[in-house]
PDB file of C-alpha atoms and ligand atoms in Angstrom:
ATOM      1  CA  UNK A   1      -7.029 -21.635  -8.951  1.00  0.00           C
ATOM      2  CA  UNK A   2      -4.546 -20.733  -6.123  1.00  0.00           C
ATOM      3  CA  UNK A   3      -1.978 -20.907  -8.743  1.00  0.00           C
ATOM      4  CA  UNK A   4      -2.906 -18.348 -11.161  1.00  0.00           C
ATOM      5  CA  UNK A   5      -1.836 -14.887 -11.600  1.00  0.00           C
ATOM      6  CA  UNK A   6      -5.204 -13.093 -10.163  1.00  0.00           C
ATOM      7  CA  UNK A   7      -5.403 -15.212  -7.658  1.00  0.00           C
ATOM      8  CA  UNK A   8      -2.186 -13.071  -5.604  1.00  0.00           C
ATOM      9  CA  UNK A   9      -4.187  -9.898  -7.041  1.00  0.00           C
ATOM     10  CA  UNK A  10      -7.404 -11.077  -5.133  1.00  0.00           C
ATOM     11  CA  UNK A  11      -5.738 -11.777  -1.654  1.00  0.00           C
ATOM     12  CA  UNK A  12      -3.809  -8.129  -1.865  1.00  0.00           C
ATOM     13  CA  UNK A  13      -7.063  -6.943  -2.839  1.00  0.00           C
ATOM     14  CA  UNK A  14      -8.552  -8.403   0.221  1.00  0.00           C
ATOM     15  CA  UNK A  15      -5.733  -6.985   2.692  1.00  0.00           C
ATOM     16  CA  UNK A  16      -6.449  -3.715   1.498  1.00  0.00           C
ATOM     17  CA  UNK A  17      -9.975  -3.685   1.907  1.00  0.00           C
ATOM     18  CA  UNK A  18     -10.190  -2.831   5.801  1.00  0.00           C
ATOM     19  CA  UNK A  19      -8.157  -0.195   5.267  1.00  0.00           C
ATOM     20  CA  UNK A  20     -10.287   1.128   2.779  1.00  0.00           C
ATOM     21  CA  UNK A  21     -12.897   0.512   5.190  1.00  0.00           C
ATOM     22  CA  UNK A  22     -11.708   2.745   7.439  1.00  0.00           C
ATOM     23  CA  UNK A  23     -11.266   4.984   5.662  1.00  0.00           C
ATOM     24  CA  UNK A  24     -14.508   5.142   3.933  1.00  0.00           C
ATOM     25  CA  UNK A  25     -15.796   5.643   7.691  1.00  0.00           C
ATOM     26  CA  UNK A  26     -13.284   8.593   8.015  1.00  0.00           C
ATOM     27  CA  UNK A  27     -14.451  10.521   5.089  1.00  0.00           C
ATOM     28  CA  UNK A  28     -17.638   9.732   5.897  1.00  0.00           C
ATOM     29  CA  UNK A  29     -17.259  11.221   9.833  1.00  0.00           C
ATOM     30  CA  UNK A  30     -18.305   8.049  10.675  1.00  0.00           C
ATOM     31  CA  UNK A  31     -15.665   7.107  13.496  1.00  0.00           C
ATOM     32  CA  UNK A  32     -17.513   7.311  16.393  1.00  0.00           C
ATOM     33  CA  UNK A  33     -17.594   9.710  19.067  1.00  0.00           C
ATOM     34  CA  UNK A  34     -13.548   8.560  19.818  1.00  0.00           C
ATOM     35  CA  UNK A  35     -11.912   8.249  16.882  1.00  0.00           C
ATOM     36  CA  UNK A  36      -8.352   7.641  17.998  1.00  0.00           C
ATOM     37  CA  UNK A  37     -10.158   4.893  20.221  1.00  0.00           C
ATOM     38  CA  UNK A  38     -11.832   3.863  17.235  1.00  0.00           C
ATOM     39  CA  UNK A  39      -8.619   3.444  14.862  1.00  0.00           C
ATOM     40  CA  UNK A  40      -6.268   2.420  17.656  1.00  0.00           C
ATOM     41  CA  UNK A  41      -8.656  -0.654  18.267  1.00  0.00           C
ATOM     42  CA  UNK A  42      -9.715  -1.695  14.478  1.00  0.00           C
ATOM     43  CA  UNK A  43      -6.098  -1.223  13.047  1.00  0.00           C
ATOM     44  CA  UNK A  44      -4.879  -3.093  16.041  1.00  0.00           C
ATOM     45  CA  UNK A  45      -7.857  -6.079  15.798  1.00  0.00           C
ATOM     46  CA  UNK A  46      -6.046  -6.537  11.970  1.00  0.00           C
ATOM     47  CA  UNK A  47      -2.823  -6.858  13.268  1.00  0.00           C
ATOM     48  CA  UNK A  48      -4.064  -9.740  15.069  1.00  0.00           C
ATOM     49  CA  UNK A  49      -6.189 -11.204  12.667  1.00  0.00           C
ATOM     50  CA  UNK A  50      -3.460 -10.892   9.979  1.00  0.00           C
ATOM     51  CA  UNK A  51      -0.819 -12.713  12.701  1.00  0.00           C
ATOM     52  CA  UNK A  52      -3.891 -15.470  12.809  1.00  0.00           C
ATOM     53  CA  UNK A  53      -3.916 -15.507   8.920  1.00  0.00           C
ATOM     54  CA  UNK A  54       0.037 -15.501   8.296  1.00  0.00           C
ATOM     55  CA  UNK A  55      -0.205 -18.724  11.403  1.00  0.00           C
ATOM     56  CA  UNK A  56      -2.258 -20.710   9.656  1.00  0.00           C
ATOM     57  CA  UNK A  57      -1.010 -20.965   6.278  1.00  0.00           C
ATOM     58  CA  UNK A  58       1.656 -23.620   7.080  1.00  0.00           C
ATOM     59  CA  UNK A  59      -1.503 -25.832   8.884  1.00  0.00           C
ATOM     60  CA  UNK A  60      -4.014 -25.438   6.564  1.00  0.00           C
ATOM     61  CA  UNK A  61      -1.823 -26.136   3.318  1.00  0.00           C
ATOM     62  CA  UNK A  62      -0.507 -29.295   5.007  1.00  0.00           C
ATOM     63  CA  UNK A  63      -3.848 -30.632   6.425  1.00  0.00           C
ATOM     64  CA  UNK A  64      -6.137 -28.967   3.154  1.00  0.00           C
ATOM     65  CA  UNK A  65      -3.370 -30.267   0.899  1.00  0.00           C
ATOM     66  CA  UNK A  66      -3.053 -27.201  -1.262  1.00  0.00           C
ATOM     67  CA  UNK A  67       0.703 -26.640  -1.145  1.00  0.00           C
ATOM     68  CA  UNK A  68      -0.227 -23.475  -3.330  1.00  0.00           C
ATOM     69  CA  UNK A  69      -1.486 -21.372  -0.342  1.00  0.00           C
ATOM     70  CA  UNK A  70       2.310 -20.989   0.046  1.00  0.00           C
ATOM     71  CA  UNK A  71       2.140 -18.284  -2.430  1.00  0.00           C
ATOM     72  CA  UNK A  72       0.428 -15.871   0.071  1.00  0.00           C
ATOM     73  CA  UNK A  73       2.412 -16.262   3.204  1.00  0.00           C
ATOM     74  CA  UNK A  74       4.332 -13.335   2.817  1.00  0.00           C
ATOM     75  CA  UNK A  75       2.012 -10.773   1.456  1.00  0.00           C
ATOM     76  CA  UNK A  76      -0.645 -11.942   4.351  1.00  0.00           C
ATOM     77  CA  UNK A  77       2.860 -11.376   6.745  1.00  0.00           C
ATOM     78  CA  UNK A  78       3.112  -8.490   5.186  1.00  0.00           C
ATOM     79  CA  UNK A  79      -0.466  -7.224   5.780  1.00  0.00           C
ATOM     80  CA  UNK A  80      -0.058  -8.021   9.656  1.00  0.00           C
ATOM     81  CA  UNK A  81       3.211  -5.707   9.806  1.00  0.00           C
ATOM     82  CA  UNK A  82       1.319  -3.035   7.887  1.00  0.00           C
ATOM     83  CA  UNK A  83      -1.872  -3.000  10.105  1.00  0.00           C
ATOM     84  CA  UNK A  84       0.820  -2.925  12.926  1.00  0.00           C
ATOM     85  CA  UNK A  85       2.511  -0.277  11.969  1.00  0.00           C
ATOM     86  CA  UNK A  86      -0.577   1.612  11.558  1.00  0.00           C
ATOM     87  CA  UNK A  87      -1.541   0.787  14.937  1.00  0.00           C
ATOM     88  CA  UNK A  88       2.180   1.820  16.349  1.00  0.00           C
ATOM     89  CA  UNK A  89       1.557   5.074  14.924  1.00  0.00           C
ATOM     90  CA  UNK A  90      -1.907   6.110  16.157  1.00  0.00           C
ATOM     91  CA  UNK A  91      -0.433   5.594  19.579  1.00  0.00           C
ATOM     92  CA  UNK A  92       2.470   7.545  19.071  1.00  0.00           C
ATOM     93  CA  UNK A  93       1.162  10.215  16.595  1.00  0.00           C
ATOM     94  CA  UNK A  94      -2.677  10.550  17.008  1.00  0.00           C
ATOM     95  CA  UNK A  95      -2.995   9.463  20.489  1.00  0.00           C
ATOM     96  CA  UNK A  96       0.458  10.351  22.493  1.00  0.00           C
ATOM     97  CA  UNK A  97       1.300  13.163  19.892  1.00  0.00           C
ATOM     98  CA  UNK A  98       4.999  12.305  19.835  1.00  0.00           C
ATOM     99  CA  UNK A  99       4.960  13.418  24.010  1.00  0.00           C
ATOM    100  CA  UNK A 100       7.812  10.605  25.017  1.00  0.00           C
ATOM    101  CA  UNK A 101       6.902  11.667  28.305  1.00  0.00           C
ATOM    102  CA  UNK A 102       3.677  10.466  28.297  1.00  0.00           C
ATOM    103  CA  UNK A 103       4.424   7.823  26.429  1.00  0.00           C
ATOM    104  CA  UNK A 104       6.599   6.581  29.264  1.00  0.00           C
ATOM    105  CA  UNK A 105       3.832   7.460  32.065  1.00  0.00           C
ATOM    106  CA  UNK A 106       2.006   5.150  30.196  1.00  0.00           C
ATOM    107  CA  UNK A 107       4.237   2.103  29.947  1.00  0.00           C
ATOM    108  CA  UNK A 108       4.448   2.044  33.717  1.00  0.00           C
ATOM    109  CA  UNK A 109       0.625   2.732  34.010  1.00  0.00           C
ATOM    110  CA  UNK A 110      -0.711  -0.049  31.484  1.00  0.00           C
ATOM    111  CA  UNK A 111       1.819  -2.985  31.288  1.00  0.00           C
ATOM    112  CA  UNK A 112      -0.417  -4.220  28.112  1.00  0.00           C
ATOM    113  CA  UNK A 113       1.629  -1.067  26.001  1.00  0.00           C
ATOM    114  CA  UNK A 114       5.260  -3.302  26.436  1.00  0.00           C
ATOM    115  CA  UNK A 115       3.690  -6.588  25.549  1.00  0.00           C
ATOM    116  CA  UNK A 116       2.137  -4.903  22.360  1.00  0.00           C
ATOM    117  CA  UNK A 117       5.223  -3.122  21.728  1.00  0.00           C
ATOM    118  CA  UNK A 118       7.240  -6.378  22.145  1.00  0.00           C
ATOM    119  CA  UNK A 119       5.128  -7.943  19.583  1.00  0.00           C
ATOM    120  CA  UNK A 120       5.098  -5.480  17.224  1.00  0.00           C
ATOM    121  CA  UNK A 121       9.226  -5.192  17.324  1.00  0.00           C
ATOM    122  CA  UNK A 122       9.777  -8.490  16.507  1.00  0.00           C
ATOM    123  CA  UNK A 123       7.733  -8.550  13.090  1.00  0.00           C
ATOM    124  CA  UNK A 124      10.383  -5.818  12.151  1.00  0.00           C
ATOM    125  CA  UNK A 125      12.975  -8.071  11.660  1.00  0.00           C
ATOM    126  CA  UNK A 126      10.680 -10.335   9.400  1.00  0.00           C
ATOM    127  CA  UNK A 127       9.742  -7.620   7.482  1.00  0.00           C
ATOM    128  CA  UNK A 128      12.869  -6.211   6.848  1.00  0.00           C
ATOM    129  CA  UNK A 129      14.347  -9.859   5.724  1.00  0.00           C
ATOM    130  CA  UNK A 130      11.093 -11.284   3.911  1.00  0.00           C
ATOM    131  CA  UNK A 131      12.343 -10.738   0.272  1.00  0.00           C
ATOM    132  CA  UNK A 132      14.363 -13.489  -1.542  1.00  0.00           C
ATOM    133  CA  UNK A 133      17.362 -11.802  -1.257  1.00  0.00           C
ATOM    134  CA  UNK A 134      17.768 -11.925   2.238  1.00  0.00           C
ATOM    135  CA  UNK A 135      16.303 -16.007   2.296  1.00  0.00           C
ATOM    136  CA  UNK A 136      19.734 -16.090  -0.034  1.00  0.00           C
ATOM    137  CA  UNK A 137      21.771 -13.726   1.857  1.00  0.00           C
ATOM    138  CA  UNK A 138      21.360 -15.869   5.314  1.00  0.00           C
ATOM    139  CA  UNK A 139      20.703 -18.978   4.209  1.00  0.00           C
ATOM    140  CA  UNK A 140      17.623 -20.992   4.383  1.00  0.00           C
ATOM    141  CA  UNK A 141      18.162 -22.467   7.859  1.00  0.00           C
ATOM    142  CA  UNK A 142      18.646 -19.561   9.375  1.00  0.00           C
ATOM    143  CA  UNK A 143      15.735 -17.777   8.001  1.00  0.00           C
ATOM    144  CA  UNK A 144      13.688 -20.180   9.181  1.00  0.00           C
ATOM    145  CA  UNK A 145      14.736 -19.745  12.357  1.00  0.00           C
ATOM    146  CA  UNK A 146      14.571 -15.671  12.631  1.00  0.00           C
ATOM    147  CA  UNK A 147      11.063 -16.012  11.339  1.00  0.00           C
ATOM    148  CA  UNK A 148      10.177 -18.618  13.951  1.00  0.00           C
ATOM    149  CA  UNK A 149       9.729 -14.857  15.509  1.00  0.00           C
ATOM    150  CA  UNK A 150       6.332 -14.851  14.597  1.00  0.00           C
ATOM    151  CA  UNK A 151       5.178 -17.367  16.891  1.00  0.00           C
ATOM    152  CA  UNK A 152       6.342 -14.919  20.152  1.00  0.00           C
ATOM    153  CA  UNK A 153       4.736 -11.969  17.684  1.00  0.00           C
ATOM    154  CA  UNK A 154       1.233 -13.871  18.269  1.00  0.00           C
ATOM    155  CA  UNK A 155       1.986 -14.888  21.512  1.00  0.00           C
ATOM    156  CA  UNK A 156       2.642 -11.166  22.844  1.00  0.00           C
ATOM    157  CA  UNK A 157      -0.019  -9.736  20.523  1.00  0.00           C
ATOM    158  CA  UNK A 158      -2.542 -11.726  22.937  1.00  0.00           C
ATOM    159  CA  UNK A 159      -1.140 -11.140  25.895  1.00  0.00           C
ATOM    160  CA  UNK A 160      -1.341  -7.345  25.169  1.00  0.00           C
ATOM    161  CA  UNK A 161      -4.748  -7.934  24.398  1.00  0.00           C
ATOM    162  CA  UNK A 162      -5.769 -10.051  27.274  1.00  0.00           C
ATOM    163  CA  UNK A 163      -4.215  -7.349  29.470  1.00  0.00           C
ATOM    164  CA  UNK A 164      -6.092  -4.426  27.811  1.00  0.00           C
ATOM    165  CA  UNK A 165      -9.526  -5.642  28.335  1.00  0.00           C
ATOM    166  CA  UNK A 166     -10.982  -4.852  31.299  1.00  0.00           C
ATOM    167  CA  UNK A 167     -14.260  -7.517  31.868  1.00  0.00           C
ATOM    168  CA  UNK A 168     -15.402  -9.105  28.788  1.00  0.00           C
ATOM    169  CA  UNK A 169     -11.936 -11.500  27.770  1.00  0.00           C
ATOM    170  CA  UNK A 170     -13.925 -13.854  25.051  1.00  0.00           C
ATOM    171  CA  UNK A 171     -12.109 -12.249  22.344  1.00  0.00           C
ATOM    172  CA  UNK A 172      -8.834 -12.315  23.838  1.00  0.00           C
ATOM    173  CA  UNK A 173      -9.129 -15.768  24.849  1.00  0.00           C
ATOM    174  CA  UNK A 174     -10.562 -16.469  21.601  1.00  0.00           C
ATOM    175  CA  UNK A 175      -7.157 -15.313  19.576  1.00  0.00           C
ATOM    176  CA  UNK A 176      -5.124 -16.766  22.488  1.00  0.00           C
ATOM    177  CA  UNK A 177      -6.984 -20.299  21.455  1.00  0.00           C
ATOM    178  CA  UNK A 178      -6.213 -20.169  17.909  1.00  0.00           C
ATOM    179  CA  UNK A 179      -2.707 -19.202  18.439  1.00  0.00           C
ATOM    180  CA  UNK A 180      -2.386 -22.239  20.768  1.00  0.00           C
ATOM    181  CA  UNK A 181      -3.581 -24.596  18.230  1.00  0.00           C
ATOM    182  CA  UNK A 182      -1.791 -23.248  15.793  1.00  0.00           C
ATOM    183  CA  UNK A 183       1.550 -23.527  17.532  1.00  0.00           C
ATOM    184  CA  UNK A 184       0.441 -26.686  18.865  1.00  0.00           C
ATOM    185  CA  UNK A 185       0.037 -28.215  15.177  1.00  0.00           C
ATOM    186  CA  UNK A 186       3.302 -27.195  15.027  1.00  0.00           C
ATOM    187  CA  UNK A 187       4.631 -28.889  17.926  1.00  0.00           C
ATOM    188  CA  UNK A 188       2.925 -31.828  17.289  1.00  0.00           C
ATOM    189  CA  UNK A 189       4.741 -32.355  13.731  1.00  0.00           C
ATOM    190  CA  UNK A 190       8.509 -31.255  15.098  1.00  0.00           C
ATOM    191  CA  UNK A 191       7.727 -34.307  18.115  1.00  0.00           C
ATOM    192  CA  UNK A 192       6.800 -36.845  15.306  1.00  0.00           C
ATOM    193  CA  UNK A 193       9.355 -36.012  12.959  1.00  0.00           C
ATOM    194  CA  UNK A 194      12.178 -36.616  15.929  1.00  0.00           C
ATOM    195  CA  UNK A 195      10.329 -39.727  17.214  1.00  0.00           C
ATOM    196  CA  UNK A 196      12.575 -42.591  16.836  1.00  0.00           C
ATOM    197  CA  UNK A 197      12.098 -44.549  13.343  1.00  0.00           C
ATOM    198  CA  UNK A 198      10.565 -41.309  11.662  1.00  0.00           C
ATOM    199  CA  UNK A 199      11.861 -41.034   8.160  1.00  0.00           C
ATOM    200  CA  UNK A 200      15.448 -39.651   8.286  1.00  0.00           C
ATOM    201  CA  UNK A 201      15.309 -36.299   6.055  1.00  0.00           C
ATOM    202  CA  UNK A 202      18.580 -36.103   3.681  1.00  0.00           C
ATOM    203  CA  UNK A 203      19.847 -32.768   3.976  1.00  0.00           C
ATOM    204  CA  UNK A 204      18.783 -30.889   0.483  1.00  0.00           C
ATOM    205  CA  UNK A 205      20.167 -28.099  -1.201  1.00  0.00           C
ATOM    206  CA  UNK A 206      17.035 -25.403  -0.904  1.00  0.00           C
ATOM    207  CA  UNK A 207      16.926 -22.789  -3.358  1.00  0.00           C
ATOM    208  CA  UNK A 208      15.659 -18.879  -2.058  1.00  0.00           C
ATOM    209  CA  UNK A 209      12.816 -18.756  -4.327  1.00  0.00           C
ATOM    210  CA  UNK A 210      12.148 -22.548  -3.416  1.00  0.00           C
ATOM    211  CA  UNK A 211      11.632 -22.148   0.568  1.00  0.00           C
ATOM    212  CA  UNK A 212       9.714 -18.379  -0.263  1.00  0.00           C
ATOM    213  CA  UNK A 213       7.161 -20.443  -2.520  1.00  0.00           C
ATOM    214  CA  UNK A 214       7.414 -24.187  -1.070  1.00  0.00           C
ATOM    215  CA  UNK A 215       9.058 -24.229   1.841  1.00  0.00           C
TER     216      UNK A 215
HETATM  217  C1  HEM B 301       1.814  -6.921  16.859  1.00  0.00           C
HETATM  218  C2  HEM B 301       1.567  -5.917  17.647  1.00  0.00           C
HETATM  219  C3  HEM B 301       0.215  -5.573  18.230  1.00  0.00           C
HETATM  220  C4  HEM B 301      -0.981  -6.250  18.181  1.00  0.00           C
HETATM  221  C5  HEM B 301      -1.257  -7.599  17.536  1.00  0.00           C
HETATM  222  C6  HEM B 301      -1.953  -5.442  18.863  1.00  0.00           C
HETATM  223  C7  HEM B 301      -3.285  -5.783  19.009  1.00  0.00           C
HETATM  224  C8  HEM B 301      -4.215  -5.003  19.672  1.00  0.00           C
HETATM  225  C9  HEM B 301      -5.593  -5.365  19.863  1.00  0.00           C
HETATM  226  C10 HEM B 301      -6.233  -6.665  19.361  1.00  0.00           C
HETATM  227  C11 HEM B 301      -6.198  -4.362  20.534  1.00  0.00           C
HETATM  228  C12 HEM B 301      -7.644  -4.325  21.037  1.00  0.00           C
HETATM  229  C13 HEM B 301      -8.598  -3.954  19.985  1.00  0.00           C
HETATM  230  C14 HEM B 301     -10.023  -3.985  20.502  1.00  0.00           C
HETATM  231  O1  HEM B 301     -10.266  -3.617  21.658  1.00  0.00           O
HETATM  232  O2  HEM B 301     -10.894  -4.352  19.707  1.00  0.00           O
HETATM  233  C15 HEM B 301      -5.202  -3.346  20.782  1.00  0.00           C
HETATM  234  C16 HEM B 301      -5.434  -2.169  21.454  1.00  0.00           C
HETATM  235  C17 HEM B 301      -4.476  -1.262  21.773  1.00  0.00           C
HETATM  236  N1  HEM B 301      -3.138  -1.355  21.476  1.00  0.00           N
HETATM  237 FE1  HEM B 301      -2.229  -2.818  20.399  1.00  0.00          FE
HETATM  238  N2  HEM B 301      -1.344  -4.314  19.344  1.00  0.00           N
HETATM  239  C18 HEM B 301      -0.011  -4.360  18.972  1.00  0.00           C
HETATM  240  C19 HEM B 301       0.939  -3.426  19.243  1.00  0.00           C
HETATM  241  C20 HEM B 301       0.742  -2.277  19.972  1.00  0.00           C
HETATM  242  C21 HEM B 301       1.740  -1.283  20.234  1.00  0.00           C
HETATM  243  C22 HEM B 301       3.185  -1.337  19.743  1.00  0.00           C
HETATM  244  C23 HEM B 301       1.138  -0.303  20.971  1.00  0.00           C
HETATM  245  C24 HEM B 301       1.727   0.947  21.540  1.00  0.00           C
HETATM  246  C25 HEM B 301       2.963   1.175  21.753  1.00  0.00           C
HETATM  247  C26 HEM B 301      -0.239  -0.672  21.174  1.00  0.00           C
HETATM  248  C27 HEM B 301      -1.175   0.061  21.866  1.00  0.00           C
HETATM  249  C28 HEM B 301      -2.511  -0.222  21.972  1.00  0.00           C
HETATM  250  C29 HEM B 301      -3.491   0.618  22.630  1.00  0.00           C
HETATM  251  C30 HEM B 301      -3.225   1.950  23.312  1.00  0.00           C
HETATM  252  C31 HEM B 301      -4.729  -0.028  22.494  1.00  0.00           C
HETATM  253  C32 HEM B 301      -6.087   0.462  22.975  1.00  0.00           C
HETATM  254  C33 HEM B 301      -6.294   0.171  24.406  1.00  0.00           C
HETATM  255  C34 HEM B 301      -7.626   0.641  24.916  1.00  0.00           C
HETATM  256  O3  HEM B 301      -8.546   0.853  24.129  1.00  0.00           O
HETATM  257  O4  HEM B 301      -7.719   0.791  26.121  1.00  0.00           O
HETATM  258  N3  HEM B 301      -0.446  -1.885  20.541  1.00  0.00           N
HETATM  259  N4  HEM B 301      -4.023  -3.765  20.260  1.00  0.00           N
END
């Protein structure tokens, strides 16, 4: 099933649908009484959710064994820069209305704004490079690498978020613990694989389109 066609149609599908959520709530005035509030925190709860999602491909394929969950990596990747984005510019546009001034005030007022912005700029660079041409372009190694990024993405994505809330810090603390295991499954797997007598990998020749779909 995860290999067909539709199934690629069905996950964008999905991504798409709390946008069109909130949007349905727009047009239907149904924002709340703060609807800046309202957008800055729901676009900015599917950042994080999408960083969760894009995390725990690698995991689940591995421990699931469905190698074909592969295929959605980069849209869900995708989907957590978008939501970002959107996030970025309620700030700047809806809530700050482009006053850099302000926008400074606040930075020194609310430390929580430079962790969020910190995770939000490094997804840029994995955007910007997530195509096959730039896999070919730098190599596979080193793409690997540059979107090991991700990891500090979720990390600073719940700090922001464990700084912004004032009392109640389940939620933050919830995303902070599923970020932690899913950097800890990774950790766990680079240990074994460097413990002596683990199976000594012979360097392979990896295709673009090979480490996009299969890495
Ligand atoms: C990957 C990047 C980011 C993630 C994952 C993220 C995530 C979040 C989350 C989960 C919330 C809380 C939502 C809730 O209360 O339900 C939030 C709120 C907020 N974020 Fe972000 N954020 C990111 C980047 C940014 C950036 C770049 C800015 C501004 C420069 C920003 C400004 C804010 C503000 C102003 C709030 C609302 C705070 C409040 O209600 O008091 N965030 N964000």
């Amino acid at each position: 099933m995860l290999k067909k066609p539709w199934a690629k149609v069905l996950v964008f599908a999905a991504g798409l649908a709390p946008i069109f959520w909130l949007c349905w709530r727009a047009w239907n005035q149904n924002l709340t009484a703060n609807p800046i509030e309202y957008i800055t925190r729901y676009t900015g709860d599917w950042t994080l959710r999408f960083i969760v999602f894009t995390l725990a491909v690698t995991p689940l394929r591995k421990l699931l064994g469905l190698p074909d969950l592969i295929r959605f990596r980069r849209m869900i990747g995708l989907y957590a820069f978008f939501y970002g984005t959107l996030h970025f510019i309620t700030y700047i546009w809806l809530d700050k209305f482009f006053d850099l001034a302000d926008m400074l005030k606040d930075i020194a007022k609310r430390p929580f704004i430079t962790a969020g912005f910190t995770a939000f700029v490094l997804m840029i660079p994995l955007a910007l490079t997530s195509t096959t041409g730039w896999i070919r372009r730098m190599g596979g190694k080193r793409w690997q690498m540059l979107h090991r990024l991700i990891y500090f993405s979720g990390i600073a994505g719940v700090v922001h978020y464990y700084w912004l809330v004032k009392s109640d810090v389940r939620l933050p603390v919830m995303y902070g613990a599923f970020v932690f295991v899913l950097l800890l499954y990774r950790t766990a797997v680079w240990a074994l694989k460097r413990k002596p007598g683990a199976a000594v990998k012979r360097p392979v020749a990896i295709s673009p389109g090979a480490l996009r779909d299969n890495p």
